[in-house]
Amino acid sequence: HGTVADRIRVLYDAMLLSSSNEVTNDKMDPNDEQLKKNKLVPGKEVCQMIQHLQNTCQLVPDSQIVETDSKIPYQTFRVGTGAELTERARKGYGGKEGGEGVTTAGEGPVSLEEFHDILKSRAVCAWGECYVKKAGAMATSDK
């Protein structure tokens, strides 16, 4: 089971290992020394991890709903993909409950802190962490 912080760190470490063994299409070489030095994960890996969390029912249902382009006669919705949810978390999204992006860049590599912010955002909300009201950037529901 473990704490939320431990789960996030393990997921991040798994992405680090995965990205060091394969080339991604993020316009960056995952074997790049800067990525290794800064321990950054390519954005494509983060999208895939969010998709895996979604596939295993670890995201709250509210965060997975995205609007479609069909607005007539009424607005329709669908389940978003891991890439869409990640983009909404990183860049922000509009709507009644819209928010600002949680990372400094909308694309590219992600640090552990940014990955934590993505998972905790209303756009992804892994394990219900977006509902936790605690002080601090790395605050979780752990006691």
mmCIF file with all atom_site columns, N, CA and C in Angstrom, residues 11-55:
data_model
loop_
_atom_site.group_PDB
_atom_site.id
_atom_site.type_symbol
_atom_site.label_atom_id
_atom_site.label_alt_id
_atom_site.label_comp_id
_atom_site.label_asym_id
_atom_site.label_entity_id
_atom_site.label_seq_id
_atom_site.pdbx_PDB_ins_code
_atom_site.Cartn_x
_atom_site.Cartn_y
_atom_site.Cartn_z
_atom_site.occupancy
_atom_site.B_iso_or_equiv
_atom_site.pdbx_formal_charge
_atom_site.auth_seq_id
_atom_site.auth_comp_id
_atom_site.auth_asym_id
_atom_site.auth_atom_id
_atom_site.pdbx_PDB_model_num
ATOM 1   N N  . LEU A 1 11 ? 6.574  5.481  -8.974  1.00 0.00 ? 11 LEU A N  1
ATOM 2   C CA . LEU A 1 11 ? 6.133  5.671  -10.357 1.00 0.00 ? 11 LEU A CA 1
ATOM 3   C C  . LEU A 1 11 ? 7.139  6.500  -11.142 1.00 0.00 ? 11 LEU A C  1
ATOM 4   N N  . TYR A 1 12 ? 7.656  7.551  -10.511 1.00 0.00 ? 12 TYR A N  1
ATOM 5   C CA . TYR A 1 12 ? 8.630  8.426  -11.167 1.00 0.00 ? 12 TYR A CA 1
ATOM 6   C C  . TYR A 1 12 ? 9.921  7.660  -11.459 1.00 0.00 ? 12 TYR A C  1
ATOM 7   N N  . ASP A 1 13 ? 10.393 6.885  -10.491 1.00 0.00 ? 13 ASP A N  1
ATOM 8   C CA . ASP A 1 13 ? 11.606 6.089  -10.698 1.00 0.00 ? 13 ASP A CA 1
ATOM 9   C C  . ASP A 1 13 ? 11.419 5.071  -11.821 1.00 0.00 ? 13 ASP A C  1
ATOM 10  N N  . ALA A 1 14 ? 10.231 4.479  -11.911 1.00 0.00 ? 14 ALA A N  1
ATOM 11  C CA . ALA A 1 14 ? 9.942  3.531  -12.991 1.00 0.00 ? 14 ALA A CA 1
ATOM 12  C C  . ALA A 1 14 ? 10.005 4.230  -14.341 1.00 0.00 ? 14 ALA A C  1
ATOM 13  N N  . MET A 1 15 ? 9.489  5.452  -14.412 1.00 0.00 ? 15 MET A N  1
ATOM 14  C CA . MET A 1 15 ? 9.563  6.206  -15.668 1.00 0.00 ? 15 MET A CA 1
ATOM 15  C C  . MET A 1 15 ? 10.994 6.576  -16.002 1.00 0.00 ? 15 MET A C  1
ATOM 16  N N  . LEU A 1 16 ? 11.785 6.915  -14.979 1.00 0.00 ? 16 LEU A N  1
ATOM 17  C CA . LEU A 1 16 ? 13.205 7.222  -15.212 1.00 0.00 ? 16 LEU A CA 1
ATOM 18  C C  . LEU A 1 16 ? 13.929 6.023  -15.810 1.00 0.00 ? 16 LEU A C  1
ATOM 19  N N  . LEU A 1 17 ? 13.689 4.846  -15.242 1.00 0.00 ? 17 LEU A N  1
ATOM 20  C CA . LEU A 1 17 ? 14.320 3.628  -15.760 1.00 0.00 ? 17 LEU A CA 1
ATOM 21  C C  . LEU A 1 17 ? 13.863 3.335  -17.179 1.00 0.00 ? 17 LEU A C  1
ATOM 22  N N  . SER A 1 18 ? 12.579 3.482  -17.425 1.00 0.00 ? 18 SER A N  1
ATOM 23  C CA . SER A 1 18 ? 12.022 3.216  -18.744 1.00 0.00 ? 18 SER A CA 1
ATOM 24  C C  . SER A 1 18 ? 12.570 4.189  -19.775 1.00 0.00 ? 18 SER A C  1
ATOM 25  N N  . SER A 1 19 ? 12.629 5.463  -19.427 1.00 0.00 ? 19 SER A N  1
ATOM 26  C CA . SER A 1 19 ? 13.076 6.469  -20.390 1.00 0.00 ? 19 SER A CA 1
ATOM 27  C C  . SER A 1 19 ? 14.570 6.378  -20.659 1.00 0.00 ? 19 SER A C  1
ATOM 28  N N  . SER A 1 20 ? 15.332 5.802  -19.750 1.00 0.00 ? 20 SER A N  1
ATOM 29  C CA . SER A 1 20 ? 16.770 5.667  -19.990 1.00 0.00 ? 20 SER A CA 1
ATOM 30  C C  . SER A 1 20 ? 17.065 4.496  -20.924 1.00 0.00 ? 20 SER A C  1
ATOM 31  N N  . ASN A 1 21 ? 16.059 3.624  -21.157 1.00 0.00 ? 21 ASN A N  1
ATOM 32  C CA . ASN A 1 21 ? 16.264 2.455  -22.002 1.00 0.00 ? 21 ASN A CA 1
ATOM 33  C C  . ASN A 1 21 ? 15.664 2.576  -23.391 1.00 0.00 ? 21 ASN A C  1
ATOM 34  N N  . GLU A 1 22 ? 14.929 3.638  -23.693 1.00 0.00 ? 22 GLU A N  1
ATOM 35  C CA . GLU A 1 22 ? 14.332 3.771  -25.016 1.00 0.00 ? 22 GLU A CA 1
ATOM 36  C C  . GLU A 1 22 ? 14.332 5.216  -25.477 1.00 0.00 ? 22 GLU A C  1
ATOM 37  N N  . VAL A 1 23 ? 14.284 5.422  -26.771 1.00 0.00 ? 23 VAL A N  1
ATOM 38  C CA . VAL A 1 23 ? 14.238 6.759  -27.349 1.00 0.00 ? 23 VAL A CA 1
ATOM 39  C C  . VAL A 1 23 ? 12.782 7.156  -27.499 1.00 0.00 ? 23 VAL A C  1
ATOM 40  N N  . THR A 1 24 ? 12.463 8.397  -27.109 1.00 0.00 ? 24 THR A N  1
ATOM 41  C CA . THR A 1 24 ? 11.085 8.871  -27.228 1.00 0.00 ? 24 THR A CA 1
ATOM 42  C C  . THR A 1 24 ? 10.994 9.922  -28.322 1.00 0.00 ? 24 THR A C  1
ATOM 43  N N  . ASN A 1 25 ? 9.776  10.349 -28.616 1.00 0.00 ? 25 ASN A N  1
ATOM 44  C CA . ASN A 1 25 ? 9.532  11.365 -29.638 1.00 0.00 ? 25 ASN A CA 1
ATOM 45  C C  . ASN A 1 25 ? 9.351  12.744 -29.016 1.00 0.00 ? 25 ASN A C  1
ATOM 46  N N  . ASP A 1 26 ? 9.904  12.986 -27.851 1.00 0.00 ? 26 ASP A N  1
ATOM 47  C CA . ASP A 1 26 ? 9.736  14.270 -27.165 1.00 0.00 ? 26 ASP A CA 1
ATOM 48  C C  . ASP A 1 26 ? 10.736 15.318 -27.631 1.00 0.00 ? 26 ASP A C  1
ATOM 49  N N  . LYS A 1 27 ? 11.385 15.082 -28.774 1.00 0.00 ? 27 LYS A N  1
ATOM 50  C CA . LYS A 1 27 ? 12.410 15.994 -29.287 1.00 0.00 ? 27 LYS A CA 1
ATOM 51  C C  . LYS A 1 27 ? 13.586 16.066 -28.329 1.00 0.00 ? 27 LYS A C  1
ATOM 52  N N  . MET A 1 28 ? 13.747 15.031 -27.516 1.00 0.00 ? 28 MET A N  1
ATOM 53  C CA . MET A 1 28 ? 14.865 14.955 -26.594 1.00 0.00 ? 28 MET A CA 1
ATOM 54  C C  . MET A 1 28 ? 15.354 13.521 -26.584 1.00 0.00 ? 28 MET A C  1
ATOM 55  N N  . ASP A 1 29 ? 16.621 13.340 -26.435 1.00 0.00 ? 29 ASP A N  1
ATOM 56  C CA . ASP A 1 29 ? 17.182 12.006 -26.306 1.00 0.00 ? 29 ASP A CA 1
ATOM 57  C C  . ASP A 1 29 ? 17.154 11.646 -24.830 1.00 0.00 ? 29 ASP A C  1
ATOM 58  N N  . PRO A 1 30 ? 16.421 10.600 -24.420 1.00 0.00 ? 30 PRO A N  1
ATOM 59  C CA . PRO A 1 30 ? 16.336 10.258 -23.002 1.00 0.00 ? 30 PRO A CA 1
ATOM 60  C C  . PRO A 1 30 ? 17.679 9.824  -22.419 1.00 0.00 ? 30 PRO A C  1
ATOM 61  N N  . ASN A 1 31 ? 18.661 9.545  -23.281 1.00 0.00 ? 31 ASN A N  1
ATOM 62  C CA . ASN A 1 31 ? 20.001 9.225  -22.797 1.00 0.00 ? 31 ASN A CA 1
ATOM 63  C C  . ASN A 1 31 ? 20.847 10.487 -22.646 1.00 0.00 ? 31 ASN A C  1
ATOM 64  N N  . ASP A 1 32 ? 20.230 11.635 -22.906 1.00 0.00 ? 32 ASP A N  1
ATOM 65  C CA . ASP A 1 32 ? 20.878 12.930 -22.778 1.00 0.00 ? 32 ASP A CA 1
ATOM 66  C C  . ASP A 1 32 ? 21.402 13.098 -21.347 1.00 0.00 ? 32 ASP A C  1
ATOM 67  N N  . GLU A 1 33 ? 22.633 13.554 -21.239 1.00 0.00 ? 33 GLU A N  1
ATOM 68  C CA . GLU A 1 33 ? 23.252 13.718 -19.916 1.00 0.00 ? 33 GLU A CA 1
ATOM 69  C C  . GLU A 1 33 ? 22.503 14.726 -19.050 1.00 0.00 ? 33 GLU A C  1
ATOM 70  N N  . GLN A 1 34 ? 21.917 15.761 -19.673 1.00 0.00 ? 34 GLN A N  1
ATOM 71  C CA . GLN A 1 34 ? 21.179 16.749 -18.885 1.00 0.00 ? 34 GLN A CA 1
ATOM 72  C C  . GLN A 1 34 ? 19.949 16.104 -18.237 1.00 0.00 ? 34 GLN A C  1
ATOM 73  N N  . LEU A 1 35 ? 19.240 15.246 -18.974 1.00 0.00 ? 35 LEU A N  1
ATOM 74  C CA . LEU A 1 35 ? 18.088 14.560 -18.394 1.00 0.00 ? 35 LEU A CA 1
ATOM 75  C C  . LEU A 1 35 ? 18.521 13.691 -17.220 1.00 0.00 ? 35 LEU A C  1
ATOM 76  N N  . LYS A 1 36 ? 19.621 12.956 -17.400 1.00 0.00 ? 36 LYS A N  1
ATOM 77  C CA . LYS A 1 36 ? 20.106 12.087 -16.317 1.00 0.00 ? 36 LYS A CA 1
ATOM 78  C C  . LYS A 1 36 ? 20.547 12.906 -15.118 1.00 0.00 ? 36 LYS A C  1
ATOM 79  N N  . LYS A 1 37 ? 21.268 13.994 -15.376 1.00 0.00 ? 37 LYS A N  1
ATOM 80  C CA . LYS A 1 37 ? 21.787 14.830 -14.298 1.00 0.00 ? 37 LYS A CA 1
ATOM 81  C C  . LYS A 1 37 ? 20.647 15.455 -13.493 1.00 0.00 ? 37 LYS A C  1
ATOM 82  N N  . ASN A 1 38 ? 19.644 15.990 -14.186 1.00 0.00 ? 38 ASN A N  1
ATOM 83  C CA . ASN A 1 38 ? 18.533 16.655 -13.523 1.00 0.00 ? 38 ASN A CA 1
ATOM 84  C C  . ASN A 1 38 ? 17.425 15.689 -13.121 1.00 0.00 ? 38 ASN A C  1
ATOM 85  N N  . LYS A 1 39 ? 17.556 14.421 -13.509 1.00 0.00 ? 39 LYS A N  1
ATOM 86  C CA . LYS A 1 39 ? 16.539 13.403 -13.233 1.00 0.00 ? 39 LYS A CA 1
ATOM 87  C C  . LYS A 1 39 ? 15.172 13.859 -13.714 1.00 0.00 ? 39 LYS A C  1
ATOM 88  N N  . LEU A 1 40 ? 15.103 14.164 -15.003 1.00 0.00 ? 40 LEU A N  1
ATOM 89  C CA . LEU A 1 40 ? 13.857 14.560 -15.633 1.00 0.00 ? 40 LEU A CA 1
ATOM 90  C C  . LEU A 1 40 ? 13.325 13.410 -16.468 1.00 0.00 ? 40 LEU A C  1
ATOM 91  N N  . VAL A 1 41 ? 12.010 13.309 -16.529 1.00 0.00 ? 41 VAL A N  1
ATOM 92  C CA . VAL A 1 41 ? 11.344 12.270 -17.305 1.00 0.00 ? 41 VAL A CA 1
ATOM 93  C C  . VAL A 1 41 ? 10.729 12.926 -18.539 1.00 0.00 ? 41 VAL A C  1
ATOM 94  N N  . PRO A 1 42 ? 10.873 12.318 -19.715 1.00 0.00 ? 42 PRO A N  1
ATOM 95  C CA . PRO A 1 42 ? 10.233 12.884 -20.919 1.00 0.00 ? 42 PRO A CA 1
ATOM 96  C C  . PRO A 1 42 ? 8.719  12.965 -20.745 1.00 0.00 ? 42 PRO A C  1
ATOM 97  N N  . GLY A 1 43 ? 8.111  13.999 -21.319 1.00 0.00 ? 43 GLY A N  1
ATOM 98  C CA . GLY A 1 43 ? 6.672  14.209 -21.211 1.00 0.00 ? 43 GLY A CA 1
ATOM 99  C C  . GLY A 1 43 ? 5.853  13.041 -21.726 1.00 0.00 ? 43 GLY A C  1
ATOM 100 N N  . LYS A 1 44 ? 6.357  12.354 -22.754 1.00 0.00 ? 44 LYS A N  1
ATOM 101 C CA . LYS A 1 44 ? 5.635  11.202 -23.310 1.00 0.00 ? 44 LYS A CA 1
ATOM 102 C C  . LYS A 1 44 ? 5.475  10.104 -22.261 1.00 0.00 ? 44 LYS A C  1
ATOM 103 N N  . GLU A 1 45 ? 6.502  9.904  -21.438 1.00 0.00 ? 45 GLU A N  1
ATOM 104 C CA . GLU A 1 45 ? 6.436  8.893  -20.371 1.00 0.00 ? 45 GLU A CA 1
ATOM 105 C C  . GLU A 1 45 ? 5.361  9.263  -19.345 1.00 0.00 ? 45 GLU A C  1
ATOM 106 N N  . VAL A 1 46 ? 5.252  10.557 -19.042 1.00 0.00 ? 46 VAL A N  1
ATOM 107 C CA . VAL A 1 46 ? 4.251  11.014 -18.073 1.00 0.00 ? 46 VAL A CA 1
ATOM 108 C C  . VAL A 1 46 ? 2.849  10.755 -18.619 1.00 0.00 ? 46 VAL A C  1
ATOM 109 N N  . CYS A 1 47 ? 2.626  11.057 -19.895 1.00 0.00 ? 47 CYS A N  1
ATOM 110 C CA . CYS A 1 47 ? 1.314  10.794 -20.519 1.00 0.00 ? 47 CYS A CA 1
ATOM 111 C C  . CYS A 1 47 ? 0.963  9.314  -20.442 1.00 0.00 ? 47 CYS A C  1
ATOM 112 N N  . GLN A 1 48 ? 1.943  8.468  -20.712 1.00 0.00 ? 48 GLN A N  1
ATOM 113 C CA . GLN A 1 48 ? 1.707  7.024  -20.658 1.00 0.00 ? 48 GLN A CA 1
ATOM 114 C C  . GLN A 1 48 ? 1.395  6.567  -19.237 1.00 0.00 ? 48 GLN A C  1
ATOM 115 N N  . MET A 1 49 ? 2.078  7.135  -18.244 1.00 0.00 ? 49 MET A N  1
ATOM 116 C CA . MET A 1 49 ? 1.823  6.765  -16.857 1.00 0.00 ? 49 MET A CA 1
ATOM 117 C C  . MET A 1 49 ? 0.424  7.199  -16.428 1.00 0.00 ? 49 MET A C  1
ATOM 118 N N  . ILE A 1 50 ? 0.010  8.399  -16.832 1.00 0.00 ? 50 ILE A N  1
ATOM 119 C CA . ILE A 1 50 ? -1.343 8.867  -16.512 1.00 0.00 ? 50 ILE A CA 1
ATOM 120 C C  . ILE A 1 50 ? -2.369 7.933  -17.160 1.00 0.00 ? 50 ILE A C  1
ATOM 121 N N  . GLN A 1 51 ? -2.103 7.482  -18.382 1.00 0.00 ? 51 GLN A N  1
ATOM 122 C CA . GLN A 1 51 ? -3.003 6.552  -19.063 1.00 0.00 ? 51 GLN A CA 1
ATOM 123 C C  . GLN A 1 51 ? -3.078 5.226  -18.295 1.00 0.00 ? 51 GLN A C  1
ATOM 124 N N  . HIS A 1 52 ? -1.944 4.744  -17.798 1.00 0.00 ? 52 HIS A N  1
ATOM 125 C CA . HIS A 1 52 ? -1.945 3.501  -17.008 1.00 0.00 ? 52 HIS A CA 1
ATOM 126 C C  . HIS A 1 52 ? -2.735 3.675  -15.710 1.00 0.00 ? 52 HIS A C  1
ATOM 127 N N  . LEU A 1 53 ? -2.582 4.811  -15.056 1.00 0.00 ? 53 LEU A N  1
ATOM 128 C CA . LEU A 1 53 ? -3.356 5.073  -13.833 1.00 0.00 ? 53 LEU A CA 1
ATOM 129 C C  . LEU A 1 53 ? -4.843 5.117  -14.150 1.00 0.00 ? 53 LEU A C  1
ATOM 130 N N  . GLN A 1 54 ? -5.190 5.710  -15.280 1.00 0.00 ? 54 GLN A N  1
ATOM 131 C CA . GLN A 1 54 ? -6.592 5.770  -15.687 1.00 0.00 ? 54 GLN A CA 1
ATOM 132 C C  . GLN A 1 54 ? -7.128 4.371  -15.995 1.00 0.00 ? 54 GLN A C  1
ATOM 133 N N  . ASN A 1 55 ? -6.339 3.573  -16.711 1.00 0.00 ? 55 ASN A N  1
ATOM 134 C CA . ASN A 1 55 ? -6.765 2.217  -17.074 1.00 0.00 ? 55 ASN A CA 1
ATOM 135 C C  . ASN A 1 55 ? -6.966 1.326  -15.854 1.00 0.00 ? 55 ASN A C  1
#
